[in-house]
GROMACS .gro file of C-alpha atoms in nm:
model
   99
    1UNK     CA    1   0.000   0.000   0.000
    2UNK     CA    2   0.118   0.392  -0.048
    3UNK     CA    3   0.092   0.660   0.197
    4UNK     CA    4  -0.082   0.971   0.129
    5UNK     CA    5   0.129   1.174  -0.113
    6UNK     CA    6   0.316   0.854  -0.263
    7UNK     CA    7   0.290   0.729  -0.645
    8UNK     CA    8   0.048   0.481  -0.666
    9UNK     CA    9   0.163   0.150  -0.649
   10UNK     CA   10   0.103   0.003  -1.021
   11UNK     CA   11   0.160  -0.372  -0.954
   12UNK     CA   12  -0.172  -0.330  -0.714
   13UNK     CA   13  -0.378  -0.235  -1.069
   14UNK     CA   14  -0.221  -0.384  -1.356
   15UNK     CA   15  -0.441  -0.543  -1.578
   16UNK     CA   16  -0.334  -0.843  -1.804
   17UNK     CA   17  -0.314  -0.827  -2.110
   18UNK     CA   18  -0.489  -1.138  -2.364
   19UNK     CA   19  -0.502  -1.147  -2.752
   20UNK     CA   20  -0.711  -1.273  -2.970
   21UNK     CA   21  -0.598  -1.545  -3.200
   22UNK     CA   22  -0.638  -1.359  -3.502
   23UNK     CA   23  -0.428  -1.047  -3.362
   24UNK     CA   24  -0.160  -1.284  -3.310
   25UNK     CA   25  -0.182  -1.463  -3.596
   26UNK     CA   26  -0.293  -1.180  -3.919
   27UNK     CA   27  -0.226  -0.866  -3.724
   28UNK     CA   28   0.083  -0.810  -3.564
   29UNK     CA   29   0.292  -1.067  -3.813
   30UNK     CA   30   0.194  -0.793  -4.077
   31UNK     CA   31   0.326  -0.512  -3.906
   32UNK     CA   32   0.672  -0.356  -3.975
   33UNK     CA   33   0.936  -0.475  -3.661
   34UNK     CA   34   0.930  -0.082  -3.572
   35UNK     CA   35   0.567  -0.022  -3.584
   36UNK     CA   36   0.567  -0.403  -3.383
   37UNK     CA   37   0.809  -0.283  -3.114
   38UNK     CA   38   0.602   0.052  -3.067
   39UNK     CA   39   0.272  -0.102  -3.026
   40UNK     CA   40   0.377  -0.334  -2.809
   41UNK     CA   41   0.547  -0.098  -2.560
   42UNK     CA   42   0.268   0.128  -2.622
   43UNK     CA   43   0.056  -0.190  -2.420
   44UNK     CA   44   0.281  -0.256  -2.174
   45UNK     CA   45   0.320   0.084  -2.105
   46UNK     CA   46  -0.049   0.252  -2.100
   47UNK     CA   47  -0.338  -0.076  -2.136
   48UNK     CA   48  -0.156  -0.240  -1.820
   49UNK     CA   49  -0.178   0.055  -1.614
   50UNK     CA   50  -0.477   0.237  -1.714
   51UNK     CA   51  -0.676   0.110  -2.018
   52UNK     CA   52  -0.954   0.328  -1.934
   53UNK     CA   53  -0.757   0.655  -1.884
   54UNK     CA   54  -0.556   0.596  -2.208
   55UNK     CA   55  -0.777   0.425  -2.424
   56UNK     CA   56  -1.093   0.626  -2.567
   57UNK     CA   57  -1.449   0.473  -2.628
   58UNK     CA   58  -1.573   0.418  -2.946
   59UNK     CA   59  -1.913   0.425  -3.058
   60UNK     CA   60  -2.181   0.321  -3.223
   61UNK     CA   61  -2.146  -0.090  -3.356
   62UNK     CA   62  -1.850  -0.031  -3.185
   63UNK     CA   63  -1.989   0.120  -2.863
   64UNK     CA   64  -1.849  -0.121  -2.527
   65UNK     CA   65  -1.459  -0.125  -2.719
   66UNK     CA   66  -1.179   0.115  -2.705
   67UNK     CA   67  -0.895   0.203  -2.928
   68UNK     CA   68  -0.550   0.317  -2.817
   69UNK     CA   69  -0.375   0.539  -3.125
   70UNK     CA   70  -0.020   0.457  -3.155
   71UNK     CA   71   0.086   0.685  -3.414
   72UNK     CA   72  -0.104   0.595  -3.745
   73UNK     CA   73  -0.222   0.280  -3.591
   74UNK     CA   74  -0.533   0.179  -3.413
   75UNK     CA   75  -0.502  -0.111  -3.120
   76UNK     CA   76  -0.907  -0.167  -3.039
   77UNK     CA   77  -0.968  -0.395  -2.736
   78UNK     CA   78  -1.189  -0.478  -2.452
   79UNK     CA   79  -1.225  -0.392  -2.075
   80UNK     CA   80  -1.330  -0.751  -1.887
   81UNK     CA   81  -1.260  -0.750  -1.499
   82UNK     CA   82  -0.895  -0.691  -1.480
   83UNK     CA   83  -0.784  -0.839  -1.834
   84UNK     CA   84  -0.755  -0.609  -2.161
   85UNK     CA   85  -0.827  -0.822  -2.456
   86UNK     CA   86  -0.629  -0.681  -2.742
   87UNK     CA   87  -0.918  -0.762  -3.038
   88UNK     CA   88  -0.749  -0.582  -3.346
   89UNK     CA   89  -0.435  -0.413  -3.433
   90UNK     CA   90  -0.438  -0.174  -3.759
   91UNK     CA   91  -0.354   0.095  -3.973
   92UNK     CA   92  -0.621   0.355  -3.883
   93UNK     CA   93  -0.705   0.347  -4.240
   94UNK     CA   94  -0.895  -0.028  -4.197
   95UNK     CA   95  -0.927  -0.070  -3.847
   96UNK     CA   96  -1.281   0.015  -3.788
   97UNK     CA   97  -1.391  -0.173  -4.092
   98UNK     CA   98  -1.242  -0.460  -3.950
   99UNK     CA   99  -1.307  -0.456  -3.600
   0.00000   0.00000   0.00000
């Protein structure tokens, strides 16, 4: 636990993070190695620490997913308890009709 005033601890609310078979499989083994390495520390980073905070909602058919922009692409996932299921990774071009 912190004391008043401290950074919050962030192993007390990480989330985990789960993928989809198809992200693993079509998504991220068609991305660039640098785009790859950016995404993924872009997870790590933001979706295991806050996924609400840094993520936005999207609507419509959509509406109960968010996206997290990492540069021109579009990581859309899924909120469940304390587990972030990555559904889709994308160029923001094709993400949403995909999704």
């Amino acid at each position: 636990m912190t004391k008043p005033g401290n950074k919050i601890d962030r192993t007390l609310c990480s989330y985990v993070i789960e993928y989809v078979q198809k992200v693993v499989s079509d998504d991220i083994s068609s991305l660039l190695k640098s785009v790859r390495i950016q995404i993924k520390q872009a997870i790590e980073e933001r979706l295991t620490v806050d996924p609400i905070g840094f993520g936005k909602p999207l609507r419509y058919s959509l509406k109960g997913l968010r996206r997290l922009r990492v540069g021109d692409y579009r990581v859309v996932y899924q909120i469940k308890n304390k587990s972030v299921i990555i559904l889709a990774i994308k160029h923001r071009k094709d993400i949403y009709d995909n999704a």
